[in-house]
GROMACS .gro file of C-alpha atoms in nm:
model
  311
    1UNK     CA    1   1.236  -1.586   1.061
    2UNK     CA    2   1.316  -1.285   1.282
    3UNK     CA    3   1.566  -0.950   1.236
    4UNK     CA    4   1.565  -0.664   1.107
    5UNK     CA    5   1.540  -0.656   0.638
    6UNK     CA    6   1.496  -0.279   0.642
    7UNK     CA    7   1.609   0.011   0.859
    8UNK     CA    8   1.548   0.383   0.790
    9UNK     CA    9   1.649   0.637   1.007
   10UNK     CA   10   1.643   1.071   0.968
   11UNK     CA   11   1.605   0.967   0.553
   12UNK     CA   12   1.557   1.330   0.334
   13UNK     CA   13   1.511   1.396  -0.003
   14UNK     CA   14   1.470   1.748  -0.164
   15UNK     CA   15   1.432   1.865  -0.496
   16UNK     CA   16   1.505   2.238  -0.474
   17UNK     CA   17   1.261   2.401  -0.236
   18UNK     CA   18   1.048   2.092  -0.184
   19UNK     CA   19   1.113   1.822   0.098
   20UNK     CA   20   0.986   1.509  -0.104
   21UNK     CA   21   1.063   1.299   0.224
   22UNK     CA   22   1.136   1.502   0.553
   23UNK     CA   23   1.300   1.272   0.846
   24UNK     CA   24   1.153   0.918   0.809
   25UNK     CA   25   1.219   0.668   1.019
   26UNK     CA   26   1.077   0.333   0.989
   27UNK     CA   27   1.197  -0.056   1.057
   28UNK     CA   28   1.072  -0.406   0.853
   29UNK     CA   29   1.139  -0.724   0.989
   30UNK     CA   30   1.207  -1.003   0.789
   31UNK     CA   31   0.872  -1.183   0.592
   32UNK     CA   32   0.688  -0.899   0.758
   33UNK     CA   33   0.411  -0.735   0.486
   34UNK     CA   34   0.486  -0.361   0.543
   35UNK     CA   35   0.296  -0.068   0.413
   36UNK     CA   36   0.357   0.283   0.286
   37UNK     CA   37   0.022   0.518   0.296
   38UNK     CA   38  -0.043   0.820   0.249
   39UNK     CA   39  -0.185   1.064  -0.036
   40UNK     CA   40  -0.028   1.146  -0.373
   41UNK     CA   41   0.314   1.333  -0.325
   42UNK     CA   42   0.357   1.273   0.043
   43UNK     CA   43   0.669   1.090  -0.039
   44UNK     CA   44   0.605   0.681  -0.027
   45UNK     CA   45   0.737   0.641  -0.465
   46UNK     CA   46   1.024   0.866  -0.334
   47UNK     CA   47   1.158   0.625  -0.040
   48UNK     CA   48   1.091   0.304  -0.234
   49UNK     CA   49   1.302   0.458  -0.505
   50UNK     CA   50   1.571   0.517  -0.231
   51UNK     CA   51   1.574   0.184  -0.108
   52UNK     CA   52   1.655   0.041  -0.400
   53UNK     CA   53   1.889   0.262  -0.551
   54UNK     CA   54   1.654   0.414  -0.841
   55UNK     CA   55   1.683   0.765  -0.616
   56UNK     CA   56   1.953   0.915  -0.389
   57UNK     CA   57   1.910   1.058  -0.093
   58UNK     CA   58   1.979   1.409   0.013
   59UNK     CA   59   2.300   1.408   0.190
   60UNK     CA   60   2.244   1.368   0.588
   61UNK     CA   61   2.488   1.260   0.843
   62UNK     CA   62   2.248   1.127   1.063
   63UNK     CA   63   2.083   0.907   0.777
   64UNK     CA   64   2.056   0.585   0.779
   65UNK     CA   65   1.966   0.318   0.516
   66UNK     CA   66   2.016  -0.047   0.579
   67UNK     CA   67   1.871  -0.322   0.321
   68UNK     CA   68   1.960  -0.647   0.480
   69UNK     CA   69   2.324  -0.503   0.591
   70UNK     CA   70   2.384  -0.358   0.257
   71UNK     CA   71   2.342   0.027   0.128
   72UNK     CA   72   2.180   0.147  -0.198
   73UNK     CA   73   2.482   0.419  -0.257
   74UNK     CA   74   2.768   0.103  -0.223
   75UNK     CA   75   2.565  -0.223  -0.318
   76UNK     CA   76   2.299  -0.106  -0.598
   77UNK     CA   77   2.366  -0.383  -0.817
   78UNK     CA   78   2.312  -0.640  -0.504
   79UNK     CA   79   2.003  -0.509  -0.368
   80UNK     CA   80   1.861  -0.552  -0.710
   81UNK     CA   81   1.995  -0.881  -0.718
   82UNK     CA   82   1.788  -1.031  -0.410
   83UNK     CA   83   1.503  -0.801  -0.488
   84UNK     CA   84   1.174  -0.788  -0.703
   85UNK     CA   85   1.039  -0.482  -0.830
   86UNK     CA   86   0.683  -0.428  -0.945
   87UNK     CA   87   0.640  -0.093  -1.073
   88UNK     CA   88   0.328   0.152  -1.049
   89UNK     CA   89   0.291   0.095  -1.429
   90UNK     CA   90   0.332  -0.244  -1.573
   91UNK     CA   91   0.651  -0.189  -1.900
   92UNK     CA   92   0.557  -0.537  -2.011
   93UNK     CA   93   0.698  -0.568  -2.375
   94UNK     CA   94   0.402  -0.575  -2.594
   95UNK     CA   95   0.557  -0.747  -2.879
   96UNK     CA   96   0.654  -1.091  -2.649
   97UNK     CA   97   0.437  -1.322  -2.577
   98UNK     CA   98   0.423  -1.425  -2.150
   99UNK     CA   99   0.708  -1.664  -2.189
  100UNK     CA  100   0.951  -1.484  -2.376
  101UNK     CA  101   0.849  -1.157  -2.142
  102UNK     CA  102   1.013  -1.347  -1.838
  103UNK     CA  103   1.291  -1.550  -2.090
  104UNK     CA  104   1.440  -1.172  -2.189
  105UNK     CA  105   1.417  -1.066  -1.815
  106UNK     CA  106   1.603  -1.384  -1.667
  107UNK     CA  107   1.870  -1.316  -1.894
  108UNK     CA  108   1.954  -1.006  -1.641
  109UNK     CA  109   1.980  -1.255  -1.357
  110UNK     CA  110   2.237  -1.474  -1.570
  111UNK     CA  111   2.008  -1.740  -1.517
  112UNK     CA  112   2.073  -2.071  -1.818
  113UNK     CA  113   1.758  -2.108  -2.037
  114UNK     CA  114   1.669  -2.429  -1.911
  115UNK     CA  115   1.652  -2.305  -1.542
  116UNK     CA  116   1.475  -1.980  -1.652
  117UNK     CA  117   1.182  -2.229  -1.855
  118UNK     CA  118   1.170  -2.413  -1.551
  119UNK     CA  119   1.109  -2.138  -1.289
  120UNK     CA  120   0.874  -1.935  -1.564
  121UNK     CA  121   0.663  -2.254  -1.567
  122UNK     CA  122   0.674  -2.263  -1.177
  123UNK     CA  123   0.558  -1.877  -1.118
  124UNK     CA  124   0.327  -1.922  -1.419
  125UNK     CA  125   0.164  -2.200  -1.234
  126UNK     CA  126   0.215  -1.967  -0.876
  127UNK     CA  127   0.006  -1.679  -1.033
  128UNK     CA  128  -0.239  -1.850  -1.241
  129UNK     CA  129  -0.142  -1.816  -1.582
  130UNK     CA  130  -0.007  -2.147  -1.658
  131UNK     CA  131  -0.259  -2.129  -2.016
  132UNK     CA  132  -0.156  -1.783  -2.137
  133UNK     CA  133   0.227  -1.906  -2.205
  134UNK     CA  134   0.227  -1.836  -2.525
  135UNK     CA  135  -0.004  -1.578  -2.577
  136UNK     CA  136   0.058  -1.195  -2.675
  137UNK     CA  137   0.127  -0.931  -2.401
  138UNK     CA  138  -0.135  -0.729  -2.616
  139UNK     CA  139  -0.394  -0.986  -2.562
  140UNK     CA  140  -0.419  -1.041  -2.177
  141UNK     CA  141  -0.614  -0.845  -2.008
  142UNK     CA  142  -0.534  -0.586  -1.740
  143UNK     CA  143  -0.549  -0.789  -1.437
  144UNK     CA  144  -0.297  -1.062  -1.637
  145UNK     CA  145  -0.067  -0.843  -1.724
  146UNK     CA  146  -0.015  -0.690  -1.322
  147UNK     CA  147  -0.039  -1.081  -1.216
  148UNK     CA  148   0.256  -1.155  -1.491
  149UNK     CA  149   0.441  -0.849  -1.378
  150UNK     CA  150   0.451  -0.980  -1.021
  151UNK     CA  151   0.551  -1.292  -1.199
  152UNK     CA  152   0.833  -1.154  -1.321
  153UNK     CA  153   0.967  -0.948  -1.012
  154UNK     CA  154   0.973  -1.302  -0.861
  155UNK     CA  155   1.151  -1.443  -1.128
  156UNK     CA  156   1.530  -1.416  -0.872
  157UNK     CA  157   1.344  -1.570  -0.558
  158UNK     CA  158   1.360  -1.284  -0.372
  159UNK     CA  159   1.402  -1.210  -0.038
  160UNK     CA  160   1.262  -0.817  -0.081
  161UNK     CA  161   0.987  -0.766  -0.255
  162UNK     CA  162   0.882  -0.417  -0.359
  163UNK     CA  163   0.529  -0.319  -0.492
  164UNK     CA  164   0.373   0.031  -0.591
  165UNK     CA  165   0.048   0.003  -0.576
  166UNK     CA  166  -0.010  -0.383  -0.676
  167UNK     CA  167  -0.364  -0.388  -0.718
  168UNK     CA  168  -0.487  -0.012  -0.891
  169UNK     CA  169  -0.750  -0.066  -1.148
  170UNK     CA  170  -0.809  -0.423  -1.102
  171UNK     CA  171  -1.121  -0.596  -1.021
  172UNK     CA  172  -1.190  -0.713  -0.662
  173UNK     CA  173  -1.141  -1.130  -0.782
  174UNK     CA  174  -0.810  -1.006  -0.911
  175UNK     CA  175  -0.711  -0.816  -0.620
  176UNK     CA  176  -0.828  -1.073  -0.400
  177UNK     CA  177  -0.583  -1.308  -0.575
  178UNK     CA  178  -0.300  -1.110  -0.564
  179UNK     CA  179  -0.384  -1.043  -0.171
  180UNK     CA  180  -0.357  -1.466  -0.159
  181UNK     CA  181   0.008  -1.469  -0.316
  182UNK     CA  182   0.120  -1.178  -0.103
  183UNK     CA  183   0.051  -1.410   0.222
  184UNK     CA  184   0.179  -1.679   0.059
  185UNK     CA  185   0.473  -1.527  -0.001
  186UNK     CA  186   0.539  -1.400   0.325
  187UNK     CA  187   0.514  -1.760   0.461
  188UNK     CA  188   0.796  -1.865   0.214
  189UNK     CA  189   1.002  -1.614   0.391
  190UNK     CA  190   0.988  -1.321   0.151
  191UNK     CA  191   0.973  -0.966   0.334
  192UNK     CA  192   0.710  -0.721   0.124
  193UNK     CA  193   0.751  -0.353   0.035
  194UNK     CA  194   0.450  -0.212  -0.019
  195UNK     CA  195   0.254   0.109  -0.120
  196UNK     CA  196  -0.148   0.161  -0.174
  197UNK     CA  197  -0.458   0.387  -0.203
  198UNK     CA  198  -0.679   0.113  -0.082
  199UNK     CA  199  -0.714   0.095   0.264
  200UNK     CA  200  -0.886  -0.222   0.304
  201UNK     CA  201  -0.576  -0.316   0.113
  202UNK     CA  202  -0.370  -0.263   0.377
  203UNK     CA  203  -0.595  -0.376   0.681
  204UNK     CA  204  -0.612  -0.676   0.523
  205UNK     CA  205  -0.216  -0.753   0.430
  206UNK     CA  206   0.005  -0.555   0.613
  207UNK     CA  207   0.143  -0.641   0.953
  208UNK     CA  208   0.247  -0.294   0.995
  209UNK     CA  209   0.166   0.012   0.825
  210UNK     CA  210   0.351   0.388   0.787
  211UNK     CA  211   0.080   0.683   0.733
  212UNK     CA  212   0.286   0.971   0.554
  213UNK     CA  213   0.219   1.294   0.455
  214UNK     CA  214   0.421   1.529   0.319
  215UNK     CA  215   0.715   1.419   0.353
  216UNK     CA  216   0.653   1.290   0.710
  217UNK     CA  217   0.519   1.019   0.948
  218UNK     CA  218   0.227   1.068   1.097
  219UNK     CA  219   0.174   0.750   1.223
  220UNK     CA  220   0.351   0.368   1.278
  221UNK     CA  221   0.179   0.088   1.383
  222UNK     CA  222  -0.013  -0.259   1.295
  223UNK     CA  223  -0.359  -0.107   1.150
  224UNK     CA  224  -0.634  -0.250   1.410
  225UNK     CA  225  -0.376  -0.153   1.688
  226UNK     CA  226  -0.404   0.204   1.520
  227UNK     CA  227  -0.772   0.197   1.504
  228UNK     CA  228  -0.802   0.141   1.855
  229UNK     CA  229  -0.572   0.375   1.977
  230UNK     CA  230  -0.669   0.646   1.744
  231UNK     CA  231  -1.034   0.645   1.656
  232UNK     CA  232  -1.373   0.547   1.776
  233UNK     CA  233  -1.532   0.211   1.725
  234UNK     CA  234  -1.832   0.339   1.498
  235UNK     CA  235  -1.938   0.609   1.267
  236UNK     CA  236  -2.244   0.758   1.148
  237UNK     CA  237  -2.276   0.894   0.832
  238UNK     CA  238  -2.529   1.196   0.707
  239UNK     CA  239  -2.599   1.242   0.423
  240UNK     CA  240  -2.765   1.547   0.168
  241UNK     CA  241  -3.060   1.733   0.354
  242UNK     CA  242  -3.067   1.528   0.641
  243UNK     CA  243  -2.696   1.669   0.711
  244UNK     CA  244  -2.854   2.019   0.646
  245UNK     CA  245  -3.105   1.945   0.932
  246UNK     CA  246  -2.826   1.869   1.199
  247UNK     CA  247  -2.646   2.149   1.320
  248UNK     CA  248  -2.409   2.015   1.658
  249UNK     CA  249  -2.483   1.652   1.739
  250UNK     CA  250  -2.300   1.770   2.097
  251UNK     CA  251  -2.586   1.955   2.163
  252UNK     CA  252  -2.793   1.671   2.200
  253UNK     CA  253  -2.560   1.352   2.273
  254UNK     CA  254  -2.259   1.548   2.428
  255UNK     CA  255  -2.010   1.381   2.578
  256UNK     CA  256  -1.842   1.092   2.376
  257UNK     CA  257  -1.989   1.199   2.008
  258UNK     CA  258  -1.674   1.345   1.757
  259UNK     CA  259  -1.844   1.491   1.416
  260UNK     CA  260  -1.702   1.647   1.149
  261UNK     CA  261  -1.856   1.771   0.793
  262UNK     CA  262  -1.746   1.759   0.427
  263UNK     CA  263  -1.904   1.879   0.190
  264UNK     CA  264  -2.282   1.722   0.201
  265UNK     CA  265  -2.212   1.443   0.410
  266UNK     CA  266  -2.132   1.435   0.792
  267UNK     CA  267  -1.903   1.192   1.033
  268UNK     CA  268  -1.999   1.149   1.345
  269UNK     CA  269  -1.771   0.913   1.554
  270UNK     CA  270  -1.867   0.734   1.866
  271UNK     CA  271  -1.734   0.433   2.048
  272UNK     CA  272  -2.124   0.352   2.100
  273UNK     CA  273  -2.322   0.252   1.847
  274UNK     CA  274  -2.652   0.286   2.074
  275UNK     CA  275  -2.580   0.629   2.148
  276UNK     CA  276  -2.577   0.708   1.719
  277UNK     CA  277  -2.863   0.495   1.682
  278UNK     CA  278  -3.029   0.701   1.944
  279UNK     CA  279  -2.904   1.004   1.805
  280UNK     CA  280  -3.059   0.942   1.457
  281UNK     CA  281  -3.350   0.890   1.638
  282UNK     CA  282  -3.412   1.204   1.833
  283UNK     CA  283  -3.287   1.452   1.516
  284UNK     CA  284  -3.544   1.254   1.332
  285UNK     CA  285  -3.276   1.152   1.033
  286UNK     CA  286  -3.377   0.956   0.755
  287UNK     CA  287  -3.074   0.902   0.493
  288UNK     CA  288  -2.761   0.825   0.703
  289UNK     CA  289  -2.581   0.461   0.788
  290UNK     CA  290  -2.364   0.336   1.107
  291UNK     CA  291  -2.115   0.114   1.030
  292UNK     CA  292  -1.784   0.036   1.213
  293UNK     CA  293  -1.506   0.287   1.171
  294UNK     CA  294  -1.227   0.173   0.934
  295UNK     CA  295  -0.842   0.257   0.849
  296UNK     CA  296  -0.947   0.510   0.602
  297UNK     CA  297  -1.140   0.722   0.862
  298UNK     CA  298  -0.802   0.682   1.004
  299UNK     CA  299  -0.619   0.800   0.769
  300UNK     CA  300  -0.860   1.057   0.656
  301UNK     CA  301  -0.865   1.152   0.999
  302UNK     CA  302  -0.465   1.219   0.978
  303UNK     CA  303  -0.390   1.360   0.677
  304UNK     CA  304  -0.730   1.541   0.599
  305UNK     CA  305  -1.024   1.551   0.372
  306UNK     CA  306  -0.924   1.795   0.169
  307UNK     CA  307  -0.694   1.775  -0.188
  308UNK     CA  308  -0.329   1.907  -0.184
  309UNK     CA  309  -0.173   2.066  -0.451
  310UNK     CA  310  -0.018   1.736  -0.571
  311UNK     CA  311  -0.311   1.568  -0.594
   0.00000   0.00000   0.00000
C-alpha cells in the first residue's frame, strides 16, 4: 500500500509562554511504523493529542494537518472512528472482567453483540489472551493488561494506530511480543503512531523515526540511515578511575577519535574499532568496553546528556 496517512506541516502549540511544539513537520506513509522520540516535554504526547483531536492546535495559517484527507478541527468524530488509541496509562475498568472490558467499549463503535463476541475472541486469540476471558481486570498482571489495552484499540480494525509508549514497565518477553504484533500489523495494512523511551524500541520497529526536542525536530530519517550519517560506527566506554586517568584521547589517537565525558564515565567515538582497542592499550585502561554505537548515542548525541527542567 503506498500514499501519504499523515501529513504535518509548520504544526504549533503554546500554552502561555511555552512552545509545547514549535514548527513540526513530518509525513507517514500508509502501514509505515513511525516514531516520535525525544525526552520528556519535548512535545511528542502534545502532537499525538493533535492528531487525533484530544488537543488543538495554536492557530497558524501556514499549518497543516492531514489524517488520511480528513482534519482533527472538522472530522474528530471520524478520525476516532478509523483509529485505535492506546494511551500512556492503561484506564482499563477494574471492576470488568477482559470480555466485558472490550463488550462496553464496542458499544462506542455501534458494533451488535454478536459481532463484538466474535472480534473480542479474534484479538483475544491475536494478543495471546484467549484463557484470561473471563478473568478480573484486577487479576492480570501488568504486561496483560497493556496487551488487552492494545486489544481493545484494535477492537474498529483500524487503519491508524496510535501508541504512547506501548511497552514502559514491561518485561523484555512482553515487549518482545508486542514488537511481533506491531509488524504484524503493519503487514495487514495498518499505519502505526508511535512514541518511546526505548531506543532499541525504535531501531527495531520503526521504518522512520522523528528525534524532537523542545518543541522541535532535530532529526528525520529511518534509524540505521541516521546512524550512519550522524555518528561513528563504535564507542568506547570509560569508566570510574580509569576515566580519571585519561585526560584527551586526541592527544594520543588524534585524528578520527570524538570523546565526550559525563559524569564518571567517558564516550569516545570512532569509526575504528582497532584504533579504540589500541587506544585502551597505550593509556593502559582496565574497566572500559567497545561496543558498536547505537540510536541512543544518537539521540543522546542530539538532544544532550543532561536533564531539562521537565524531566
Amino acid at each position: 500500500m503506498s500514499g501519504t496517512a499523515i501529513k504535518i506541516r509548520n504544526l504549533v502549540k503554546s500554552y502561555g509562554n511555552l512552545t509545547a511544539v514549535d514548527r513540526l513537520d513530518f509525513e507517514v506513509s500508509n502501514a509505515e511504523c513511525f516514531g516520535l522520540l525525544g525526552p520528556n516535554g519535548a512535545g511528542k504526547t502534545t502532537t499525538m493529542k493533535i492528531i487525533y483531536g484530544k488537543a488543538k492546535p495554536t492557530l497558524n495559517k501556514d499549518t497543516v494537518i492531514d489524517i488520511f484527507g480528513c482534519h482533527p478541527s472538522r472530522d474528530a468524530l471520524l478520525i476516532k472512528a478509523f483509529s485505535g488509541i492506546v494511551p500512556q496509562q492503561d484506564n482499563l475498568d477494574t471492576e470488568l472482567n477482559v470480555t466485558d472490558n472490550l463488550l462496553v467499549y464496542s458499544k462506542f463503535y455501534g458494533m451488535k453483540t454478536s459481532e463484538a463476541r466474535n472480534r473480542i475472541a479474534e484479538l483475544l486469540e491475536f494478543m495471546e489472551l484467549q484463557d484470561k476471558a473471563g478473568v478480573k481486570i484486577r487479576e492480570l498482571s501488568g504486561g496483560m493488561q497493556r496487551r488487552l489495552t492494545i486489544a481493545r484499540a484494535l477492537l474498529n480494525k483500524p487503519k491508524l494506530l496510535i501508541l504512547d509508549e506501548p511497552t514502559t514497565g514491561l518485561d523484555p518477553q512482553v515487549r518482545h511480543l508486542i514488537w511481533n504484533k506491531i509488524r504484524e500489523l503493519k503487514e495487514m495494512g495498518v499505519t502505526v503512531l508511535l512514541t518511546t523511551h526505548y531506543m532499541e524500541e525504535a531501531f527495531q520497529i520503526c521504518d522512520r523515526i522523528v528525534i524532537m526536542d523542545k518543541g522541535k525536530k532535530m532529526l528525520e530519517g529511518a534509524p540505521h540511515q541516521l546512524l550512519s550519517a550522524n555518528l561513528e560506527a563504535y564507542v568506547m566506554e570509560i569508566y570510574g578511575s580509569s576515566r580519571e586517568n585519561v585526560s584527551d584521547p586526541l592527544q594520543v589517537e588524534g585524528a578520527g577519535i570524538r570523546y565526550e565525558t559525563y559524569n564518571d564515565t567517558m564516550f569516545v567515538y570512532s569509526d575504528n574499532a582497532d584504533k579504540l582497542s589500541r587506544l585502551a592499550e597505550v593509556l593502559d585502561i582496565s574497566d572500559y568496553h567497545i561496543r558498536q554505537a547505537n540510536l541512543e548515542d544518537l539521540f543522546l548525541k542530539v538532544t544532550g546528556r543532561g536533564l531539562n527542567e521537565l524531566q
